[in-house]
Coordinates of C-alpha atoms in Angstrom, one line a residue:
X184 CA 99.3 128.7 102.3
X185 CA 95.6 128.5 101.9
X186 CA 93.3 130.0 104.9
X187 CA 92.2 128.0 107.4
X188 CA 88.9 126.8 106.1
X189 CA 87.3 123.9 108.1
X190 CA 83.9 124.6 107.1
X191 CA 82.6 122.7 110.2
X192 CA 84.4 122.3 113.7
X193 CA 82.7 119.8 116.1
X194 CA 83.5 120.4 119.8
X195 CA 84.2 117.4 121.8
X196 CA 84.6 117.2 125.7
X197 CA 88.6 115.9 125.5
X198 CA 91.0 115.5 122.6
X199 CA 90.4 112.7 120.2
X200 CA 92.6 109.8 119.4
X201 CA 91.0 108.8 115.6
X202 CA 88.2 109.7 113.8
X203 CA 86.5 108.0 110.6
X204 CA 83.9 108.5 108.4
X205 CA 80.6 105.9 107.6
X206 CA 81.4 104.5 104.3
X207 CA 77.4 104.5 103.4
X208 CA 76.2 107.8 105.5
X209 CA 77.1 111.2 106.4
X210 CA 78.4 110.2 109.9
X211 CA 81.7 110.6 111.7
X212 CA 82.9 108.6 114.2
X213 CA 85.6 109.9 117.2
X214 CA 87.6 108.0 120.0
X215 CA 88.6 110.4 123.0
X216 CA 91.6 110.2 125.2
X217 CA 88.8 109.6 128.0
X218 CA 87.7 106.4 126.5
X219 CA 84.5 108.1 125.2
X220 CA 83.0 107.4 121.8
X221 CA 81.0 110.2 119.7
X222 CA 79.1 109.7 116.6
X223 CA 78.1 113.2 114.9
X224 CA 75.7 113.3 111.8
X225 CA 76.8 116.3 109.4
X226 CA 75.1 117.8 106.2
X227 CA 74.6 120.9 104.6
X228 CA 72.2 123.4 106.1
X229 CA 69.3 122.1 108.0
X230 CA 69.9 118.7 106.6
X231 CA 72.2 117.5 109.4
X232 CA 69.5 117.5 112.2
X233 CA 66.7 115.6 109.9
X234 CA 63.4 115.2 111.6
X235 CA 64.0 112.4 114.1
X236 CA 65.5 112.4 117.5
X237 CA 69.3 111.4 118.3
X238 CA 68.5 107.6 118.2
X239 CA 67.5 107.9 114.7
X240 CA 69.3 106.7 111.5
X241 CA 72.5 105.5 113.5
X242 CA 72.7 102.4 111.6
X243 CA 71.9 101.6 108.1
X244 CA 69.0 103.9 107.8
X245 CA 71.1 106.8 107.7
X246 CA 72.4 106.1 104.1
X247 CA 68.8 107.5 102.7
X248 CA 69.2 110.9 104.1
X249 CA 73.0 110.7 103.1
X250 CA 71.9 110.1 99.3
X251 CA 69.5 113.3 99.6
X252 CA 71.8 115.5 101.3
X253 CA 74.3 114.9 98.4
X254 CA 71.8 115.4 95.7
X255 CA 70.4 118.7 97.3
X256 CA 74.2 120.1 97.9
X257 CA 74.7 119.3 94.0
X258 CA 71.3 121.2 92.9
X259 CA 72.4 124.2 95.0
X260 CA 75.7 124.3 93.7
X261 CA 74.7 124.1 89.9
X262 CA 71.4 126.4 90.6
X263 CA 73.3 129.1 92.2
X264 CA 74.9 132.0 90.3
X265 CA 78.7 131.4 89.6
X266 CA 81.0 131.8 92.2
X267 CA 78.3 131.9 95.0
X268 CA 79.5 130.2 98.2
X269 CA 78.3 126.6 99.0
X270 CA 76.1 126.1 101.7
X271 CA 77.8 125.8 105.1
X272 CA 78.4 122.1 106.8
X273 CA 77.0 121.4 110.1
X274 CA 76.6 118.7 112.5
X275 CA 74.8 117.4 115.6
X276 CA 75.7 114.6 117.9
X277 CA 74.0 111.3 117.1
X278 CA 75.7 108.7 119.8
X279 CA 77.8 109.0 122.7
X280 CA 79.2 106.1 124.7
X281 CA 81.1 106.6 127.9
X282 CA 84.3 104.9 128.5
X283 CA 84.9 102.5 131.1
X284 CA 88.1 101.7 133.1
X285 CA 89.7 104.9 132.2
X286 CA 91.5 103.5 128.8
X287 CA 91.7 105.7 125.9
X288 CA 90.0 104.9 122.8
X289 CA 92.9 104.7 120.4
X290 CA 91.2 103.5 116.9
X291 CA 87.9 104.0 115.2
X292 CA 86.5 102.3 112.1
X293 CA 83.1 102.1 110.8
X294 CA 82.0 98.7 109.3
X295 CA 81.4 98.6 105.9
X296 CA 77.6 98.4 106.1
X297 CA 77.3 101.3 108.2
X298 CA 75.7 99.5 110.9
X299 CA 78.7 99.3 113.4
X300 CA 81.5 101.1 114.7
X301 CA 84.8 99.1 115.8
X302 CA 86.9 100.6 118.8
X303 CA 90.4 99.8 119.8
X304 CA 91.4 100.5 123.4
X305 CA 94.5 101.6 125.3
X306 CA 93.9 98.2 127.4
X307 CA 94.1 95.9 124.2
X308 CA 90.3 95.3 124.1
X309 CA 88.4 95.4 120.9
X310 CA 84.7 96.4 120.8
X311 CA 81.8 96.9 118.4
X312 CA 79.3 99.2 119.0
X313 CA 75.8 98.8 117.6
X314 CA 74.9 102.3 116.1
X315 CA 71.2 101.4 116.0
X316 CA 70.8 100.5 119.8
X317 CA 74.0 102.3 121.0
X318 CA 74.9 98.8 122.6
X319 CA 77.9 96.7 122.5
X320 CA 77.4 93.9 120.0
X321 CA 80.7 92.2 120.7
X322 CA 83.8 92.5 122.9
X323 CA 87.1 91.3 123.1
X324 CA 88.4 92.3 126.4
X325 CA 92.0 90.9 125.9
X326 CA 92.6 90.9 122.2
X327 CA 96.2 92.3 122.5
X328 CA 98.6 92.4 125.2
X329 CA 99.5 96.0 124.4
X330 CA 97.6 99.3 123.6
X331 CA 95.8 98.8 120.1
X332 CA 97.0 101.6 117.7
X333 CA 95.1 101.0 114.5
X334 CA 92.1 99.0 113.4
X335 CA 90.7 98.1 109.7
X336 CA 87.4 96.8 108.9
X337 CA 88.2 94.2 105.9
X338 CA 86.4 92.9 103.1
X339 CA 84.9 89.8 104.4
X340 CA 83.9 88.0 100.8
X341 CA 86.0 85.1 101.9
X342 CA 88.2 82.5 99.9
X343 CA 87.3 82.9 96.4
X344 CA 84.9 85.3 96.8
X345 CA 84.6 88.6 94.9
X346 CA 86.2 91.7 96.1
X347 CA 84.1 94.6 97.7
X348 CA 83.8 98.0 96.5
X349 CA 86.2 101.2 97.2
X350 CA 89.7 101.0 98.0
X351 CA 91.3 100.7 101.5
X352 CA 92.4 103.6 103.6
X353 CA 95.5 103.8 106.1
X354 CA 96.5 105.9 108.9
X355 CA 92.6 107.2 109.1
X356 CA 91.4 106.3 106.0
X357 CA 88.4 104.0 105.4
X358 CA 88.2 100.3 105.1
X359 CA 87.2 98.1 102.2
X360 CA 83.6 97.3 100.8
X361 CA 81.5 94.7 102.7
X362 CA 80.8 91.4 101.5
X363 CA 78.8 88.1 102.8
X364 CA 80.6 84.9 103.3
X365 CA 78.9 81.4 102.6
X366 CA 75.8 80.8 104.9
X367 CA 74.8 82.2 107.8
X368 CA 75.7 85.5 109.4
X369 CA 78.3 87.6 107.4
X370 CA 81.5 87.7 109.1
X371 CA 83.3 91.2 110.4
X372 CA 87.0 90.8 109.9
X373 CA 88.8 93.4 111.6
X374 CA 92.6 93.9 111.3
X375 CA 94.2 95.4 114.4
X376 CA 97.7 96.6 115.3
X377 CA 99.4 97.2 118.5
X378 CA 102.0 99.5 120.2
X379 CA 104.5 96.4 120.3
X380 CA 104.0 95.9 116.6
X381 CA 101.7 92.9 117.1
X382 CA 99.0 92.4 114.1
X383 CA 96.0 90.3 114.4
X384 CA 92.8 89.5 112.7
X385 CA 89.5 88.8 114.5
X386 CA 86.0 88.0 113.2
X387 CA 83.9 90.0 115.9
X388 CA 80.7 88.4 114.9
X389 CA 82.1 84.8 115.7
X390 CA 82.1 83.9 119.4
X391 CA 84.6 85.3 121.5
X392 CA 86.5 82.0 122.5
X393 CA 87.2 81.2 118.9
X394 CA 90.7 83.5 119.0
X395 CA 92.3 85.4 116.5
X396 CA 91.8 84.1 112.8
X397 CA 95.5 85.4 111.9
X398 CA 98.6 87.0 114.1
X399 CA 101.8 88.3 112.9
X400 CA 104.7 89.6 115.2
X401 CA 107.7 90.5 113.2
X402 CA 107.5 94.3 113.4
X403 CA 109.6 95.9 116.0
X404 CA 107.8 98.7 116.5
X405 CA 104.2 100.0 116.7
X406 CA 101.8 99.6 113.9
X407 CA 101.0 103.0 112.5
X408 CA 98.7 102.2 109.3
X409 CA 96.5 99.6 108.0
X410 CA 95.4 99.2 104.5
X411 CA 93.6 96.8 102.3
X412 CA 94.2 95.8 98.4
X413 CA 90.7 94.6 97.2
X414 CA 91.0 91.9 94.9
X415 CA 94.2 90.7 92.5
X416 CA 95.7 88.6 95.1
X417 CA 98.9 89.5 97.3
X418 CA 101.9 88.8 95.0
X419 CA 104.7 87.5 96.5
X420 CA 108.4 88.8 95.9
X421 CA 109.1 89.2 92.5
X422 CA 105.6 88.6 91.6
X423 CA 103.8 90.8 89.1
X424 CA 101.6 93.7 89.9
X425 CA 98.5 92.5 87.7
X426 CA 95.1 93.8 89.0
X427 CA 92.8 90.6 87.9
X428 CA 91.6 87.4 90.1
X429 CA 93.0 86.2 93.2
X430 CA 91.9 87.3 97.0
X431 CA 92.5 90.3 98.8
X432 CA 95.7 91.6 100.8
X433 CA 96.5 93.4 104.2
X434 CA 99.5 96.0 104.2
X435 CA 100.8 97.1 107.4
X436 CA 103.4 99.8 107.9
X437 CA 105.2 100.3 111.0
X438 CA 107.4 102.7 113.2
X439 CA 110.2 100.3 112.9
X440 CA 110.6 101.5 109.1
X441 CA 109.1 98.5 107.6
X442 CA 106.2 97.3 105.4
X443 CA 104.5 93.9 105.7
X444 CA 102.1 92.5 103.2
X445 CA 99.5 89.4 104.0
X446 CA 97.6 87.4 101.9
X447 CA 93.7 87.4 103.3
X448 CA 92.7 84.7 101.3
X449 CA 95.4 82.2 103.0
X450 CA 95.9 84.2 106.0
X451 CA 99.4 84.0 105.8
X452 CA 102.4 86.7 105.7
X453 CA 103.8 87.3 102.1
X454 CA 106.6 89.9 102.5
X455 CA 108.4 92.3 104.2
X456 CA 110.3 95.4 103.2
X457 CA 113.9 95.7 104.0
X458 CA 114.3 97.9 107.1
X459 CA 114.9 101.6 107.4
X460 CA 115.8 102.3 110.7
X461 CA 116.1 106.2 110.0
X462 CA 112.8 107.0 108.6
X463 CA 109.5 105.6 110.4
X464 CA 106.4 104.7 108.3
X465 CA 103.3 106.6 109.6
X466 CA 100.6 105.9 106.9
X467 CA 99.9 104.0 104.0
X468 CA 97.2 103.8 101.0
X469 CA 96.8 101.6 97.9
X470 CA 96.8 103.2 94.5
X471 CA 96.7 102.6 90.8
X472 CA 94.2 99.9 91.0
X473 CA 96.2 98.0 93.3
X474 CA 99.8 98.3 91.6
X475 CA 101.3 101.0 94.1
X476 CA 101.4 101.3 97.9
X477 CA 102.2 104.7 99.1
X478 CA 103.5 105.3 102.6
X479 CA 103.8 108.5 104.5
X480 CA 107.3 108.6 106.3
X481 CA 108.6 110.9 109.4
X482 CA 110.9 112.4 106.9
X483 CA 108.1 113.9 105.0
X484 CA 108.7 111.6 102.2
X485 CA 106.3 109.3 100.4
X486 CA 107.5 106.2 99.6
X487 CA 106.1 104.4 96.6
X488 CA 106.1 100.6 96.6
X489 CA 105.3 98.6 93.1
X490 CA 103.1 95.6 94.2
X491 CA 105.2 92.5 94.3
X492 CA 108.6 94.2 94.7
X493 CA 108.7 94.8 98.6
X494 CA 112.6 94.8 99.1
X495 CA 112.6 98.8 98.6
X496 CA 110.3 101.4 97.3
X497 CA 110.5 101.9 93.6
X498 CA 109.8 105.8 93.8
X499 CA 110.1 108.6 96.6
X500 CA 107.9 111.7 96.3
X501 CA 109.7 114.2 98.7
X502 CA 108.3 117.9 99.8
X503 CA 106.2 117.7 102.9
X504 CA 108.4 120.1 105.3
X505 CA 107.4 117.6 108.2
X506 CA 106.3 114.1 109.0
X507 CA 102.9 112.7 107.0
X508 CA 101.2 111.4 109.5
X509 CA 97.8 110.5 107.8
X510 CA 96.9 109.6 104.1
X511 CA 93.5 108.8 102.4
X512 CA 93.1 107.7 98.8
X513 CA 90.7 110.2 96.8
X514 CA 90.7 108.2 93.9
X515 CA 93.3 105.9 92.3
X516 CA 95.7 108.6 91.2
X517 CA 95.3 111.2 94.2
X518 CA 95.8 111.0 97.8
X519 CA 95.1 113.7 100.7
X520 CA 97.9 114.0 103.3
X521 CA 97.8 115.2 106.8
X522 CA 101.2 116.3 108.0
X523 CA 102.9 117.8 111.4
X524 CA 103.0 121.3 109.8
X525 CA 99.2 121.3 110.0
X526 CA 98.4 121.4 106.1
X527 CA 95.9 119.1 104.3
X528 CA 97.5 118.7 100.7
X529 CA 96.0 117.0 97.6
X530 CA 98.6 115.0 95.7
X531 CA 98.8 113.3 92.5
X532 CA 100.7 110.3 92.6
X533 CA 102.9 109.2 89.6
X534 CA 103.1 111.6 88.1
X535 CA 103.9 113.1 91.5
X536 CA 102.6 116.6 91.6
X537 CA 101.4 118.8 94.2
X538 CA 97.7 119.7 93.1
X539 CA 96.5 122.1 96.2
X540 CA 96.2 122.7 99.9
X541 CA 92.4 122.1 101.2
X542 CA 93.1 123.6 104.2
X543 CA 95.4 124.0 107.5
X544 CA 95.4 124.2 111.3
X545 CA 97.2 126.8 113.2
X546 CA 101.0 127.1 113.1
X547 CA 102.5 124.2 115.2
X548 CA 99.4 122.2 115.2
X549 CA 99.7 118.8 113.4
X550 CA 97.0 116.7 111.7
X551 CA 97.0 113.5 113.7
X552 CA 94.1 111.4 111.7
X553 CA 92.5 111.9 108.2
X554 CA 89.1 110.2 107.1
X555 CA 87.3 110.8 103.9
X556 CA 83.4 111.0 103.9
X557 CA 81.2 108.8 102.2
X558 CA 80.5 110.5 99.2
X559 CA 84.3 112.3 99.0
X560 CA 83.1 115.6 99.3
X561 CA 84.0 116.0 103.1
X562 CA 87.1 115.3 104.7
X563 CA 87.6 114.6 108.7
X564 CA 90.6 115.4 110.6
X565 CA 91.8 115.6 113.9
X566 CA 94.9 117.3 116.0
X567 CA 95.7 118.3 119.3
X568 CA 92.6 119.9 120.1
X569 CA 89.1 118.9 121.8
X570 CA 87.5 118.8 118.3
X571 CA 87.2 117.2 114.7
X572 CA 86.9 119.3 111.9
X573 CA 85.4 118.7 108.3
X574 CA 87.0 120.3 105.4
X575 CA 85.0 121.0 102.2
X576 CA 86.3 119.1 99.0
X577 CA 83.8 120.0 96.5
X578 CA 86.7 122.0 94.5
X579 CA 88.0 118.5 94.1
X580 CA 84.9 117.3 91.9
X581 CA 83.7 117.8 88.4
X582 CA 80.9 120.2 89.4
X583 CA 82.0 123.4 88.1
X584 CA 78.5 125.2 88.2
X585 CA 77.5 127.6 85.9
X586 CA 80.4 127.1 83.4
X587 CA 79.3 124.3 82.0
X588 CA 75.4 125.1 82.1
X589 CA 75.7 128.3 80.0
X590 CA 75.9 126.0 76.8
X591 CA 72.7 125.3 75.2
X592 CA 73.0 121.6 75.3
X593 CA 74.2 120.3 78.8
X594 CA 75.4 117.3 77.9
X595 CA 77.4 118.3 74.7
X596 CA 79.0 121.0 77.3
X597 CA 80.5 118.5 79.6
X598 CA 81.5 116.2 76.6
X599 CA 83.5 119.3 75.1
X600 CA 84.9 120.2 78.3
X601 CA 86.1 116.6 78.8
X602 CA 87.7 116.2 75.8
X603 CA 89.6 119.5 76.3
X604 CA 90.8 118.5 79.5
X605 CA 91.9 115.1 78.1
X606 CA 94.1 117.2 75.1
X607 CA 95.3 119.3 77.9
X608 CA 96.5 116.9 80.3
X609 CA 99.8 115.5 79.1
X610 CA 101.2 119.1 78.6
X611 CA 100.1 120.1 81.9
X612 CA 101.8 117.4 83.7
X613 CA 104.8 117.1 81.6
X614 CA 106.8 119.1 84.0
X615 CA 105.2 118.4 86.9
X616 CA 107.5 115.6 87.9
X617 CA 110.8 117.5 89.1
X618 CA 113.4 115.9 91.2
X619 CA 112.9 112.3 92.1
X620 CA 109.0 112.2 91.3
X621 CA 107.2 110.6 88.4
X622 CA 110.0 108.0 88.0
X623 CA 108.2 104.8 89.3
X624 CA 107.0 102.0 87.1
X625 CA 103.2 101.8 86.8
X626 CA 103.7 97.9 85.7
X627 CA 104.9 96.8 89.1
X628 CA 109.0 96.9 88.0
X629 CA 111.5 98.6 90.1
X630 CA 113.3 99.9 87.1
X631 CA 112.3 103.6 87.5
X632 CA 112.3 104.1 83.5
X633 CA 110.3 106.8 81.9
X634 CA 108.1 104.2 80.1
X635 CA 106.8 103.0 83.9
X636 CA 105.4 106.4 84.3
X637 CA 103.9 106.5 80.7
X638 CA 101.8 103.0 81.6
X639 CA 100.7 104.6 84.8
X640 CA 99.3 107.4 82.9
X641 CA 97.6 105.2 80.3
X642 CA 96.4 103.2 82.9
X643 CA 94.0 106.1 84.6
X644 CA 93.2 107.6 81.0
X645 CA 89.8 107.6 82.2
X646 CA 90.3 109.6 84.9
X647 CA 92.0 112.4 83.2
X648 CA 88.9 114.3 82.8
X649 CA 88.6 114.8 86.6
X650 CA 92.0 115.4 87.3
X651 CA 92.4 118.2 84.6
X652 CA 89.3 120.2 86.1
X653 CA 90.3 119.4 89.7
X654 CA 94.0 121.0 89.1
X655 CA 92.3 124.0 87.3
X656 CA 89.9 124.5 90.3
X657 CA 92.6 124.7 92.9
X658 CA 95.1 126.2 90.9
X659 CA 94.9 129.3 93.2
X660 CA 96.9 127.1 95.7
X661 CA 99.5 126.0 93.5
X662 CA 102.7 128.1 93.2
X663 CA 105.5 127.9 90.2
X664 CA 107.8 125.2 91.4
X665 CA 111.5 126.4 91.8
X666 CA 113.2 123.2 92.8
X667 CA 112.7 119.7 93.7
X668 CA 110.9 120.5 96.8
X669 CA 107.2 120.8 95.4
X670 CA 106.1 122.8 98.7
X671 CA 108.8 125.3 99.0
X672 CA 106.8 128.0 97.9
X673 CA 104.0 127.0 100.5
X674 CA 106.1 127.3 103.7

């Protein structure tokens, strides 16, 4: 397995319960078991400190410095000699808010505009922390009757509105893109799940007396993951998995082994999967442009659902030696997983394949939460320690440094490299599906035929260049597969 390679470890006073990365700036937020909330700004080299005080850039202003940091990072990688180590990540504290009442902060998510941090507490309360002032801009003291386990900031385009950017994150992933409603101040729609299986949707910028916009109580155990499908409609049982038109949908997974789908345009439930009491669902993400939902399970299996067919999963991706506690979508075909064995893995979905291991904790230390940075070059994670760790994901990007720049015409060299990757891709992935993998249909059916996998592959043809280079760059972490367990040689 890969060496422990957290490029930055941020010490905290107590153990964090959750973490999230800002979608527009290099910020990571954490909620602690004491109820305290911390926000840190990270960057390469000296860039994380900036030139201002801790109070600067905690809201929307942080986006500008984040853009510059990413550009400098790419320039340093490109200009340096081949094989030179990338500049080290570092972080500084940008904001701290003390908890009151002794309730732990169980869940945190940044608002899509980066101006606020939503916090869910053990007491059942929801709070919106203004990152510019460091003060609460909204508070719902009795939002839930049980401890809040997950929160997710939803796309707020409203009925008939266009979807926001980005894909939703589940179990530690990020929220969807922001949008304005009609007239007046834009809504801040937040989905929150609790330890009793309750699920509610709130508008934190509406008066606190208005109550929940939506409530659902059919889950029999804690809500373990929330993710959003942007656009395409909810699609009921037996419906197609098409991607165009319609509103957004919320997907919730629970410790009772079920998955539920909710139409955010109509604010009503659509479907719920059959119960699997033997395997808890702990995390979830939406992939394949809304055609697939991937749920991480207690058994170490990834259950893959085709959109519109919710009775049971259409494909299973086994291999994790322990539970899959966290999932985030890197792109439409790739996820990062955090497991109880302490490893952070990169996985291709349909065709199902282990692409590499980006880092690991010490033996016996689980990955509890996982979040993806605003530019997808850094991942944040928490475990059973008083710290949050940042991991370098530069190896998953197309920046191959001097290899492409050695040619006399850089653009032509890049184009040639991309063409080579596309030609080599089908052969490279042909044998990667062993066992039960790669059988799910990309067209939204449960048939599990080979043609279904082909349709998924065709739909993601534009991504093949990135996938090909990413696989090549992480091949040191890949081992020859000797059986149906993709990770057997990593144990």
